[in-house]
Every structure is written in C-alpha cells, then in structure tokens.
Amino acid sequence: MLEARTLRKSFGRTTALDGASVEIGEGEVVAVTGPSGSGKSTLLHCLAGIIRPEAGEVLFAGRRLDTLDEDARTRLRRENFGVVFQFGELVPELTAEENVVLPLLFGGRGRRESLQAARSWLERLDVADCAGQRPAELSGGQLQRVAVARALAAEPRVIFADEPTGALDSLAGERVMGELVGAARESRATLVVVTHDNRVAAYADREIALRDGRVVAGATAATGGTAAGTPGEAAAGGVSR
Amino acid sequence: MSIGHVLLGLLSERPKHGYELKKEHDQRLPGAKPLAYGQVYATLQRLERDGFTEVTGTAQEGGPERTVHAITEAGRTELDRWLAEIEAPAPYVASPLFARVVVATLAGGTAEEYLLRQRAAHLTRMRELTARKASGSPAQVLAADYALQHLDADLRWIETALERHTVLKGETDA
Ligand SMILES: Nc1ncnc2c1ncn2[C@@H]1O[C@H](COP(=O)(O)OP(=O)(O)OP(=O)(O)O)[C@@H](O)[C@H]1O
Ligand SMILES: [Mg+2]
C-alpha cells in the first residue's frame, strides 16, 4: 500500500537517500533502523509526502504521491497520514490540546467531537494534565506524547513516527509504543517507526535497515520478517559501521 | 542465584512439600529455568542438613504421601541475611558471545558473519518477548523486561563490535 522506488535525495552536497526502495503492506508495523545520518528521517518524509525526492517514485495505494502538486499532497496527507516528527513540531502558539484539535477540525470533524477525541488521546498518552500548556512549557517527553496524540487522534491509515520514544524513559516509552501499535492493530493502519532503540524495533513485524541512504535489509515483507529471509540478510543492517 | 534461598523464601509463607515448591518456583519465577525434581530434593536435603528447614510431617491429598518441610528460625535468619546482600556486579566478562568473537578472530577468520546472525537471533527473541509482554502476568512482565534489557545490551554490544571490527581484526590478541 506504500512503496518507494529507488529514491534519491540530496541536501547540497550531502546525499541523504541514494536509491532507497521499500514496500510496506496495509496493516504492517515496520521499524526503520540505521546509524545516525543514514537517511531514516528523509525516507520517512518522502514516504509521507512531506518532501519530494529528486528521483524515484513514491506510491500510496497505487497512486503516485511525489508527482502530486502541493495542495493535492497536503490533502492526501491530511486525510490518510498521521506524522510524529523527530522533534515534535507542534504549533508553538497553541496549547497542547489545541494542537491535537486543530488537524481534526481541518479534517472536517465537529468542534465538540474534536475536543472529546483530543482529550481522550491526551489522557491515553498520560499528558492530560498538560492540555492547557504551550509547547515551550512542556518537557521533551511531554512534547513527544502530545505529538503522538495529535497523530493518532485523526485515526490515520498510515502512522509515521520518527523516534517517538527518544525522549522518554522505559515505561513511558512502552506506553507510547503500546498506543501506537495498538492503534495500528485496531484499525489495520500501517505503522512506520524510525528508531535506533532495539526495544522499540522489537514491536515491529519487520526491520527496514538503512545504511548510507540505501535499504540494506527488510525492503519487503519477504526479506525482513522473523521467519522469512536468511538471518544474515535480515540482520545486515541497523548496524552502524 | 541460589535455589536454596528461593526455596527458603517460598517456605517462609507456610510449610510446603517438594512438589509444591517446584510448582511455585516455576510459577513465580516465570522465565527462569524450571526446577528439576532432583534439584528440589537435593536442595531440601542440604537445607535440612544445615538446619535451615525441618520435616514437620507428611501430607496426602489423594496422591502419594509427601514430606512437608518448614523453615526454621535459623532458616529465617539465613533468608534475611541473603536478602540484605547485593549481588556482586559481574566481575568477569563471561558471555559466550564475547568468547566467540575473540576466538573467531584468533582462528584467522572474521566474526562479522557470526555477529550478524547473532543479531538477527537476538532481535527475533526480543520480538517474541515484546509480544508476550502484552498479555503477561506481573511476574511474567518483570521477567520479560529483564530478558529484553539484557538482550538489548547484547545487541548494542554486537553493533559496537561490528563498528569496531576493522579496528578489532587481528588486534584482539594484542
Ligand atoms: N534539511 C536538511 N538540510 C541539509 N542536510 C540535511 C537535511 N536533512 C537531512 N540532511 C542530511 O541528510 C543526511 C540524512 O539525514 P536524516 O535526517 O535522514 O538522517 P537520520 O537517519 O534520520 O539520522 P538521525 O538518526 O540522526 O536522526 C544527513 O547527512 C543530514 O545531515
Ligand atoms: Mg532522523
């Protein structure tokens, strides 16, 4: 349902993606791993239609995503994707609750319903107490959890999460992963988690390992599962060298 | 870990027979290697010899007659002493993983292929444990946490070893 074909993306003289290809099925939970700077966030942003690759194709439900114009991509993203950014990226002028409510209103839900959904998700992520605070008044871990609540409240078909537990202790991280995976399993949504934490990767059905902008293992379900693929292949990445 | 002390702990609740002790050990320490009956009886004999337990009678609930053991005053003192101790932080690197890597390079080969296979096996086990944790009893969750964090420590060591490998090659014997 989500596919990237030989993506290439550079920033100035840095090559972030160098022919990365992946295929992710509906309802799959995958972990994207790899050393710092290997292109994980860039791949996630390309898959989510946030940035455009210079070459290659991104397909969502059989449709080209990377060739859509800005408006169409924004609409498709709003309707189908929930994104948790590596550094939160909440709107600084709004409270935590308003940050969660806003995309729901944009998505056409009523005010009461949106507010209710926002409160319940903030509760589930254990940050209901921070509902009235602005991002600058939140801790790193609270920011992350509000960002997760914002992504999940819209009940997206695909959830993208970039290091969603990076600022959290073990138990809070476990709770966030429980909610992310739980939301995915309940609604057959697809979950793509970028992480360098093996304990987070262990929640996924498969590991997509990046190195130097290329996918070195787990590009398709057949090569990255627990049983499928040769162990060497499944392991070849997620390893920094 | 001392099986004797775990059995003393189980007996501190009330007198029990050997079969009961085995069942409760396996239940309350999920994830630990299940006790063999032989081990239980050998340990009980030793505890009795040292005066930490005593035989208080026999029980028969439909099945065969069973000897009932109880903790003694000396046993309680020994249990308290043990609980007040800490485990010595591991003084040696006893992991077979480490030994394999060193031996592989000694034998003139490379440990890389081994490390990659080990990494895959560890991650697979971590997936199983993570899945099991979702529906486990509190003791099972604690046991899974313990196993997961240790596997994770191994994995991070494997990843560092792979990173260092070019440096490591041919130098582990230096
Ligand atoms: N907006 C940008 N401008 C310039 N360079 C960028 C930008 N975004 C990414 N890069 C570069 O592209 C490469 C890949 O970056 P990316 O953020 O995808 O890595 P990552 O795998 O997510 O790393 P990390 O684990 O540290 O988050 C890096 O070398 C990075 O410096
Ligand atoms: Mg990143």
Tab-separated table of C-alpha atoms and ligand atoms in Angstrom:
chain	number	residue	atom	x	y	z
A	1	MET	CA	0.000	0.000	0.000
A	2	LEU	CA	3.063	2.191	0.473
A	3	GLU	CA	6.030	1.935	-1.802
A	4	ALA	CA	9.241	3.788	-2.559
A	5	ARG	CA	11.225	3.006	-5.697
A	6	THR	CA	14.913	3.944	-5.889
A	7	LEU	CA	14.541	7.269	-4.114
A	8	ARG	CA	17.320	9.773	-4.398
A	9	LYS	CA	17.506	12.927	-2.340
A	10	SER	CA	20.382	15.259	-1.549
A	11	PHE	CA	20.782	18.365	0.506
A	12	GLY	CA	23.512	20.441	-1.073
A	13	ARG	CA	26.461	18.092	-1.360
A	14	THR	CA	25.070	15.576	1.141
A	15	THR	CA	23.317	12.563	-0.345
A	16	ALA	CA	20.605	11.594	2.129
A	17	LEU	CA	18.916	8.905	0.005
A	18	ASP	CA	20.864	7.001	-2.608
A	19	GLY	CA	18.449	4.663	-4.343
A	20	ALA	CA	16.294	3.592	-1.386
A	21	SER	CA	13.447	1.170	-2.153
A	22	VAL	CA	10.826	-0.228	0.234
A	23	GLU	CA	7.430	-1.869	0.085
A	24	ILE	CA	5.100	-1.718	3.075
A	25	GLY	CA	1.793	-3.574	3.215
A	26	GLU	CA	-1.507	-2.484	4.725
A	27	GLY	CA	-1.580	-3.075	8.475
A	28	GLU	CA	2.126	-3.777	8.682
A	29	VAL	CA	4.186	-2.453	11.577
A	30	VAL	CA	7.740	-1.749	10.444
A	31	ALA	CA	10.788	-0.298	12.151
A	32	VAL	CA	13.243	1.793	10.142
A	33	THR	CA	16.695	1.493	11.682
A	34	GLY	CA	20.194	2.605	10.811
A	35	PRO	CA	23.041	4.759	12.038
A	36	SER	CA	22.624	8.482	12.557
A	37	GLY	CA	22.641	10.283	9.219
A	38	SER	CA	21.766	7.152	7.216
A	39	GLY	CA	18.619	8.803	5.822
A	40	LYS	CA	15.866	7.470	8.079
A	41	SER	CA	14.055	10.772	8.611
A	42	THR	CA	14.497	11.707	4.954
A	43	LEU	CA	12.957	8.390	3.853
A	44	LEU	CA	10.058	8.889	6.266
A	45	HIS	CA	9.443	12.414	4.973
A	46	CYS	CA	9.461	11.189	1.361
A	47	LEU	CA	7.043	8.353	2.141
A	48	ALA	CA	4.757	10.770	3.977
A	49	GLY	CA	4.794	13.228	1.071
A	50	ILE	CA	6.382	15.963	3.161
A	51	ILE	CA	9.384	16.334	0.890
A	52	ARG	CA	9.888	15.299	-2.706
A	53	PRO	CA	12.698	13.038	-3.852
A	54	GLU	CA	14.823	14.213	-6.773
A	55	ALA	CA	14.474	10.862	-8.465
A	56	GLY	CA	12.435	7.727	-7.905
A	57	GLU	CA	8.774	7.216	-7.138
A	58	VAL	CA	6.579	7.170	-4.055
A	59	LEU	CA	3.275	5.306	-4.301
A	60	PHE	CA	0.403	5.262	-1.829
A	61	ALA	CA	-2.478	2.859	-2.511
A	62	GLY	CA	-1.239	2.520	-6.074
A	63	ARG	CA	-1.136	6.280	-6.721
A	64	ARG	CA	1.965	8.362	-7.347
A	65	LEU	CA	2.439	10.677	-4.418
A	66	ASP	CA	5.594	12.506	-5.382
A	67	THR	CA	4.141	13.944	-8.597
A	68	LEU	CA	1.055	15.467	-6.972
A	69	ASP	CA	1.052	19.234	-6.585
A	70	GLU	CA	1.432	20.772	-3.155
A	71	ASP	CA	-2.324	21.156	-2.496
A	72	ALA	CA	-3.209	17.623	-3.527
A	73	ARG	CA	-0.384	16.197	-1.453
A	74	THR	CA	-1.430	18.202	1.594
A	75	ARG	CA	-4.986	16.967	1.221
A	76	LEU	CA	-3.951	13.347	0.787
A	77	ARG	CA	-1.668	13.643	3.791
A	78	ARG	CA	-4.336	15.196	5.960
A	79	GLU	CA	-6.859	12.516	5.058
A	80	ASN	CA	-4.622	9.489	5.343
A	81	PHE	CA	-1.430	10.125	7.261
A	82	GLY	CA	-0.523	10.891	10.849
A	83	VAL	CA	3.035	12.068	11.408
A	84	VAL	CA	5.029	12.250	14.628
A	85	PHE	CA	8.135	14.290	13.912
A	86	GLN	CA	11.504	13.605	15.498
A	87	PHE	CA	11.406	16.960	17.228
A	88	GLY	CA	7.665	17.219	17.911
A	89	GLU	CA	6.943	20.170	15.597
A	90	LEU	CA	3.912	21.371	17.485
A	91	VAL	CA	2.473	24.808	16.703
A	92	PRO	CA	4.163	26.993	19.340
A	93	GLU	CA	1.294	29.481	19.712
A	94	LEU	CA	-1.274	26.807	20.524
A	95	THR	CA	-1.820	24.784	23.695
A	96	ALA	CA	-1.234	21.029	23.679
A	97	GLU	CA	-4.962	20.428	23.396
A	98	GLU	CA	-5.382	22.923	20.568
A	99	ASN	CA	-2.502	21.262	18.745
A	100	VAL	CA	-4.395	17.976	18.805
A	101	VAL	CA	-7.765	19.546	17.987
A	102	LEU	CA	-6.640	21.646	15.028
A	103	PRO	CA	-5.975	18.873	12.490
A	104	LEU	CA	-9.283	17.253	13.443
A	105	LEU	CA	-11.149	20.483	12.651
A	106	PHE	CA	-9.245	20.768	9.376
A	107	GLY	CA	-10.279	17.215	8.660
A	108	GLY	CA	-13.918	18.258	8.905
A	109	ARG	CA	-14.848	16.944	12.337
A	110	GLY	CA	-17.166	18.949	14.560
A	111	ARG	CA	-15.862	21.083	17.408
A	112	ARG	CA	-17.327	19.006	20.243
A	113	GLU	CA	-16.242	15.715	18.741
A	114	SER	CA	-12.735	17.022	18.068
A	115	LEU	CA	-12.336	18.277	21.596
A	116	GLN	CA	-13.538	14.981	23.001
A	117	ALA	CA	-11.156	12.970	20.829
A	118	ALA	CA	-8.249	15.248	21.747
A	119	ARG	CA	-8.901	14.905	25.465
A	120	SER	CA	-9.222	11.165	25.299
A	121	TRP	CA	-5.937	10.801	23.369
A	122	LEU	CA	-4.073	13.139	25.692
A	123	GLU	CA	-5.398	11.005	28.524
A	124	ARG	CA	-4.302	7.756	26.890
A	125	LEU	CA	-0.808	9.153	26.477
A	126	ASP	CA	-0.716	10.353	30.052
A	127	VAL	CA	-0.403	14.059	29.217
A	128	ALA	CA	-3.944	15.205	30.011
A	129	ASP	CA	-2.510	17.397	32.754
A	130	CYS	CA	-0.582	19.415	30.167
A	131	ALA	CA	-3.595	20.116	27.938
A	132	GLY	CA	-3.502	23.865	28.592
A	133	GLN	CA	0.245	24.341	28.257
A	134	ARG	CA	2.050	25.640	25.181
A	135	PRO	CA	4.900	23.623	23.643
A	136	ALA	CA	7.538	25.894	25.212
A	137	GLU	CA	6.143	24.941	28.618
A	138	LEU	CA	6.344	21.190	28.007
A	139	SER	CA	9.194	18.779	28.703
A	140	GLY	CA	10.756	16.866	25.813
A	141	GLY	CA	8.902	13.704	26.716
A	142	GLN	CA	5.594	15.549	27.100
A	143	LEU	CA	6.057	17.191	23.697
A	144	GLN	CA	6.591	13.790	22.132
A	145	ARG	CA	3.493	12.344	23.691
A	146	VAL	CA	1.341	15.300	22.625
A	147	ALA	CA	2.717	14.830	19.096
A	148	VAL	CA	1.744	11.149	19.221
A	149	ALA	CA	-1.747	12.084	20.463
A	150	ARG	CA	-2.068	14.557	17.595
A	151	ALA	CA	-1.090	11.931	15.033
A	152	LEU	CA	-3.365	9.206	16.398
A	153	ALA	CA	-6.459	11.338	17.090
A	154	ALA	CA	-7.172	11.661	13.384
A	155	GLU	CA	-7.268	7.847	13.021
A	156	PRO	CA	-4.964	7.862	10.006
A	157	ARG	CA	-4.464	4.926	7.637
A	158	VAL	CA	-0.726	5.305	7.920
A	159	ILE	CA	1.114	6.444	11.041
A	160	PHE	CA	4.658	7.727	10.604
A	161	ALA	CA	6.640	8.158	13.805
A	162	ASP	CA	10.220	9.437	13.879
A	163	GLU	CA	11.942	8.382	17.132
A	164	PRO	CA	8.675	8.684	19.072
A	165	THR	CA	10.258	7.459	22.303
A	166	GLY	CA	13.620	9.212	22.025
A	167	ALA	CA	12.984	11.500	24.988
A	168	LEU	CA	11.100	9.009	27.135
A	169	ASP	CA	12.088	6.674	29.953
A	170	SER	CA	11.430	2.930	29.564
A	171	LEU	CA	7.920	2.840	30.971
A	172	ALA	CA	6.679	5.983	29.225
A	173	GLY	CA	8.242	4.652	26.020
A	174	GLU	CA	6.449	1.371	26.496
A	175	ARG	CA	3.168	3.194	26.900
A	176	VAL	CA	3.696	5.262	23.758
A	177	MET	CA	4.650	2.172	21.741
A	178	GLY	CA	1.646	0.332	23.175
A	179	GLU	CA	-0.670	3.111	21.965
A	180	LEU	CA	0.981	3.394	18.544
A	181	VAL	CA	0.969	-0.346	17.868
A	182	GLY	CA	-2.456	-0.739	19.480
A	183	ALA	CA	-3.935	1.981	17.263
A	184	ALA	CA	-2.387	0.343	14.201
A	185	ARG	CA	-3.637	-3.150	15.061
A	186	GLU	CA	-7.143	-1.966	15.974
A	187	SER	CA	-7.793	-0.190	12.717
A	188	ARG	CA	-5.497	-2.159	10.410
A	189	ALA	CA	-3.481	1.014	9.963
A	190	THR	CA	0.111	0.843	8.813
A	191	LEU	CA	2.778	1.993	11.243
A	192	VAL	CA	6.258	3.116	10.220
A	193	VAL	CA	8.529	3.821	13.197
A	194	VAL	CA	12.022	5.235	12.876
A	195	THR	CA	14.157	4.197	15.827
A	196	HIS	CA	17.643	3.378	16.959
A	197	ASP	CA	16.295	1.572	20.024
A	198	ASN	CA	16.178	-2.226	19.622
A	199	ARG	CA	13.444	-2.461	22.213
A	200	VAL	CA	11.257	-0.221	20.054
A	201	ALA	CA	12.214	-2.146	16.904
A	202	ALA	CA	11.069	-5.329	18.667
A	203	TYR	CA	7.456	-4.099	18.465
A	204	ALA	CA	7.612	-4.233	14.676
A	205	ASP	CA	6.865	-7.165	12.384
A	206	ARG	CA	9.928	-6.293	10.365
A	207	GLU	CA	13.045	-4.165	10.363
A	208	ILE	CA	13.937	-1.974	7.397
A	209	ALA	CA	17.639	-1.306	7.749
A	210	LEU	CA	19.197	1.754	6.132
A	211	ARG	CA	22.829	2.453	5.551
A	212	ASP	CA	24.256	5.368	3.595
A	213	GLY	CA	20.876	6.210	2.079
A	214	ARG	CA	20.161	2.691	0.878
A	215	VAL	CA	17.941	-0.066	2.229
A	216	VAL	CA	20.269	-2.942	3.063
A	217	ALA	CA	17.722	-5.316	4.612
A	218	GLY	CA	13.982	-5.738	5.026
A	219	ALA	CA	12.952	-3.846	1.894
A	220	THR	CA	9.906	-6.110	1.503
A	221	ALA	CA	7.914	-8.254	3.903
A	222	ALA	CA	9.577	-11.342	2.436
A	223	THR	CA	13.084	-10.214	3.359
A	224	GLY	CA	12.607	-8.749	6.781
A	225	GLY	CA	10.164	-10.808	8.824
A	226	THR	CA	11.020	-13.027	11.721
A	227	ALA	CA	10.818	-16.273	9.816
A	228	ALA	CA	11.408	-15.179	6.244
A	229	GLY	CA	14.705	-14.268	4.659
A	230	THR	CA	18.106	-15.536	5.572
A	231	PRO	CA	19.174	-14.390	9.026
A	232	GLY	CA	22.232	-12.721	7.576
A	233	GLU	CA	20.110	-10.716	5.213
A	234	ALA	CA	17.629	-9.734	7.870
A	235	ALA	CA	20.468	-8.634	10.068
A	236	ALA	CA	22.760	-6.940	7.637
A	237	GLY	CA	21.628	-3.508	8.620
A	238	GLY	CA	20.556	-1.486	11.589
A	239	VAL	CA	24.175	-1.800	12.325
A	240	SER	CA	26.359	1.216	12.160
A	241	ARG	CA	29.733	0.912	10.607
B	1	MET	CA	21.313	-17.413	42.020
B	2	SER	CA	20.805	-19.661	44.967
B	3	ILE	CA	17.901	-22.083	44.625
B	4	GLY	CA	18.155	-22.729	48.347
B	5	HIS	CA	17.294	-19.139	49.161
B	6	VAL	CA	14.359	-19.109	46.773
B	7	LEU	CA	13.019	-22.279	48.422
B	8	LEU	CA	13.501	-20.694	51.861
B	9	GLY	CA	11.537	-17.696	50.597
B	10	LEU	CA	8.690	-19.936	49.417
B	11	LEU	CA	8.717	-21.788	52.742
B	12	SER	CA	8.582	-18.521	54.677
B	13	GLU	CA	4.898	-18.309	53.694
B	14	ARG	CA	3.993	-21.709	55.210
B	15	PRO	CA	5.265	-25.306	55.257
B	16	LYS	CA	5.166	-26.994	51.834
B	17	HIS	CA	6.115	-30.281	50.199
B	18	GLY	CA	8.676	-30.713	47.432
B	19	TYR	CA	6.206	-30.974	44.576
B	20	GLU	CA	4.509	-27.764	45.709
B	21	LEU	CA	7.868	-25.991	45.925
B	22	LYS	CA	8.753	-26.971	42.363
B	23	LYS	CA	5.380	-25.783	41.038
B	24	GLU	CA	5.518	-22.480	42.895
B	25	HIS	CA	9.124	-21.826	41.895
B	26	ASP	CA	8.283	-22.248	38.216
B	27	GLN	CA	5.131	-20.151	38.549
B	28	ARG	CA	6.551	-17.254	40.499
B	29	LEU	CA	9.811	-17.040	38.609
B	30	PRO	CA	8.482	-17.228	35.072
B	31	GLY	CA	11.251	-17.154	32.528
B	32	ALA	CA	13.637	-18.860	34.961
B	33	LYS	CA	14.733	-22.351	34.065
B	34	PRO	CA	12.123	-24.730	35.549
B	35	LEU	CA	13.455	-26.707	38.511
B	36	ALA	CA	14.047	-30.425	38.124
B	37	TYR	CA	12.571	-32.559	40.918
B	38	GLY	CA	16.012	-33.962	41.650
B	39	GLN	CA	17.276	-30.432	42.235
B	40	VAL	CA	14.422	-29.663	44.617
B	41	TYR	CA	15.011	-32.762	46.717
B	42	ALA	CA	18.801	-32.349	46.767
B	43	THR	CA	18.412	-28.716	47.835
B	44	LEU	CA	15.873	-29.617	50.531
B	45	GLN	CA	18.271	-32.224	51.904
B	46	ARG	CA	21.043	-29.655	52.084
B	47	LEU	CA	18.779	-27.071	53.752
B	48	GLU	CA	17.727	-29.637	56.328
B	49	ARG	CA	21.338	-30.703	56.979
B	50	ASP	CA	22.287	-27.046	57.574
B	51	GLY	CA	19.368	-26.630	59.973
B	52	PHE	CA	17.509	-24.108	57.792
B	53	THR	CA	14.484	-26.342	57.315
B	54	GLU	CA	12.905	-29.276	59.107
B	55	VAL	CA	10.467	-32.003	58.236
B	56	THR	CA	7.173	-31.385	60.019
B	57	GLY	CA	5.121	-34.289	58.779
B	58	THR	CA	3.530	-35.723	55.721
B	59	ALA	CA	0.615	-34.713	53.576
B	60	GLN	CA	-1.609	-36.836	51.431
B	61	GLU	CA	-4.166	-35.200	49.152
B	62	GLY	CA	-5.410	-38.059	47.053
B	63	GLY	CA	-1.984	-38.679	45.527
B	64	PRO	CA	1.140	-40.186	47.068
B	65	GLU	CA	2.254	-39.336	50.583
B	66	ARG	CA	4.507	-36.276	50.622
B	67	THR	CA	7.020	-34.963	53.131
B	68	VAL	CA	6.233	-31.463	54.360
B	69	HIS	CA	9.130	-29.064	55.012
B	70	ALA	CA	9.099	-25.953	57.175
B	71	ILE	CA	11.556	-23.096	57.569
B	72	THR	CA	13.352	-22.933	60.964
B	73	GLU	CA	14.442	-19.901	62.981
B	74	ALA	CA	17.973	-20.349	61.593
B	75	GLY	CA	16.446	-20.549	58.120
B	76	ARG	CA	14.704	-17.201	58.578
B	77	THR	CA	17.932	-15.603	59.776
B	78	GLU	CA	19.740	-17.002	56.741
B	79	LEU	CA	16.990	-15.711	54.416
B	80	ASP	CA	17.172	-12.216	55.957
B	81	ARG	CA	20.948	-12.235	55.632
B	82	TRP	CA	20.666	-13.160	51.944
B	83	LEU	CA	18.010	-10.513	51.252
B	84	ALA	CA	20.198	-7.848	52.837
B	85	GLU	CA	23.086	-8.677	50.494
B	86	ILE	CA	23.604	-7.386	46.970
B	87	GLU	CA	24.783	-9.405	44.008
B	88	ALA	CA	28.391	-8.605	43.200
B	89	PRO	CA	28.423	-6.613	39.939
B	90	ALA	CA	29.706	-9.123	37.400
B	91	PRO	CA	33.481	-9.202	37.880
B	92	TYR	CA	34.234	-11.151	34.691
B	93	VAL	CA	33.079	-10.966	31.105
B	94	ALA	CA	31.593	-14.416	30.988
B	95	SER	CA	29.480	-14.088	27.846
B	96	PRO	CA	29.867	-16.797	25.218
B	97	LEU	CA	29.202	-14.051	22.653
B	98	PHE	CA	32.432	-12.343	23.608
B	99	ALA	CA	34.365	-15.615	23.574
B	100	ARG	CA	33.084	-16.481	20.100
B	101	VAL	CA	34.152	-13.135	18.663
B	102	VAL	CA	37.646	-13.379	20.112
B	103	VAL	CA	38.083	-16.993	19.095
B	104	ALA	CA	36.805	-16.287	15.587
B	105	THR	CA	39.496	-13.651	15.068
B	106	LEU	CA	42.138	-15.886	16.694
B	107	ALA	CA	41.262	-18.608	14.237
B	108	GLY	CA	42.118	-16.185	11.458
B	109	GLY	CA	38.534	-15.648	10.339
B	110	THR	CA	36.144	-12.780	10.828
B	111	ALA	CA	33.445	-12.552	13.434
B	112	GLU	CA	31.268	-10.351	11.262
B	113	GLU	CA	29.108	-13.074	9.786
B	114	TYR	CA	28.619	-14.590	13.223
B	115	LEU	CA	27.718	-11.232	14.741
B	116	LEU	CA	25.097	-10.569	12.067
B	117	ARG	CA	23.463	-13.958	12.611
B	118	GLN	CA	23.524	-13.485	16.365
B	119	ARG	CA	21.991	-10.051	15.965
B	120	ALA	CA	19.081	-11.475	13.959
B	121	ALA	CA	18.500	-14.218	16.538
B	122	HIS	CA	18.520	-11.719	19.410
B	123	LEU	CA	16.071	-9.399	17.665
B	124	THR	CA	13.730	-12.296	16.901
B	125	ARG	CA	13.729	-13.287	20.550
B	126	MET	CA	13.081	-9.666	21.536
B	127	ARG	CA	10.036	-9.615	19.238
B	128	GLU	CA	8.661	-12.745	20.896
B	129	LEU	CA	9.192	-11.349	24.376
B	130	THR	CA	7.656	-7.990	23.450
B	131	ALA	CA	4.569	-9.734	22.062
B	132	ARG	CA	4.290	-11.945	25.143
B	133	LYS	CA	4.526	-8.939	27.451
B	134	ALA	CA	1.226	-7.581	26.137
B	135	SER	CA	-0.758	-10.285	27.946
B	136	GLY	CA	1.501	-11.495	30.741
B	137	SER	CA	1.061	-11.651	34.500
B	138	PRO	CA	3.010	-9.042	36.515
B	139	ALA	CA	5.789	-11.554	37.207
B	140	GLN	CA	5.936	-12.538	33.531
B	141	VAL	CA	6.184	-8.873	32.542
B	142	LEU	CA	9.054	-8.352	35.002
B	143	ALA	CA	10.805	-11.442	33.670
B	144	ALA	CA	10.320	-10.244	30.070
B	145	ASP	CA	11.670	-6.770	31.000
B	146	TYR	CA	14.749	-8.395	32.447
B	147	ALA	CA	15.316	-10.584	29.414
B	148	LEU	CA	14.633	-7.739	26.966
B	149	GLN	CA	17.049	-5.339	28.592
B	150	HIS	CA	19.801	-7.921	28.689
B	151	LEU	CA	19.239	-8.915	25.082
B	152	ASP	CA	19.265	-5.234	24.198
B	153	ALA	CA	22.582	-4.788	25.990
B	154	ASP	CA	23.992	-7.724	23.998
B	155	LEU	CA	22.630	-6.243	20.787
B	156	ARG	CA	24.200	-2.880	21.429
B	157	TRP	CA	27.475	-4.603	22.163
B	158	ILE	CA	27.152	-6.569	18.903
B	159	GLU	CA	26.533	-3.342	16.993
B	160	THR	CA	29.535	-1.648	18.561
B	161	ALA	CA	31.671	-4.706	17.876
B	162	LEU	CA	30.642	-4.595	14.210
B	163	GLU	CA	31.548	-0.910	14.097
B	164	ARG	CA	34.900	-1.565	15.694
B	165	HIS	CA	35.520	-4.647	13.678
B	166	THR	CA	38.072	-3.231	11.284
B	167	VAL	CA	39.935	-1.965	14.305
B	168	LEU	CA	39.393	-5.204	16.142
B	169	LYS	CA	40.579	-7.515	13.403
B	170	GLY	CA	43.863	-9.048	14.300
B	171	GLU	CA	44.198	-6.955	17.430
B	172	THR	CA	42.214	-8.891	19.974
B	173	ASP	CA	45.267	-10.972	20.757
B	174	ALA	CA	47.419	-7.888	21.333
C	1	LIG	N1	17.204	19.835	5.659
C	1	LIG	C1	18.447	19.371	5.516
C	1	LIG	N2	19.446	20.176	5.077
C	1	LIG	C2	20.677	19.712	4.894
C	1	LIG	N3	21.071	18.444	5.126
C	1	LIG	C3	20.124	17.603	5.566
C	1	LIG	C4	18.780	17.998	5.801
C	1	LIG	N4	18.088	16.932	6.232
C	1	LIG	C5	18.946	15.919	6.281
C	1	LIG	N5	20.183	16.301	5.877
C	1	LIG	C6	21.348	15.417	5.774
C	1	LIG	O1	20.970	14.213	5.139
C	1	LIG	C7	21.528	13.079	5.794
C	1	LIG	C8	20.439	12.146	6.272
C	1	LIG	O2	19.685	12.828	7.247
C	1	LIG	P1	18.475	12.176	8.035
C	1	LIG	O3	17.893	13.246	8.883
C	1	LIG	O4	17.577	11.496	7.084
C	1	LIG	O5	19.246	11.096	8.923
C	1	LIG	P2	18.688	10.129	10.071
C	1	LIG	O6	18.995	8.732	9.638
C	1	LIG	O7	17.282	10.467	10.364
C	1	LIG	O8	19.635	10.484	11.293
C	1	LIG	P3	19.301	10.588	12.870
C	1	LIG	O9	19.310	9.182	13.390
C	1	LIG	O10	20.474	11.352	13.407
C	1	LIG	O11	18.000	11.282	13.051
C	1	LIG	C9	22.403	13.620	6.904
C	1	LIG	O12	23.737	13.649	6.470
C	1	LIG	C10	21.878	15.014	7.136
C	1	LIG	O13	22.920	15.882	7.539
C	2	MG	MG	16.326	11.374	11.959
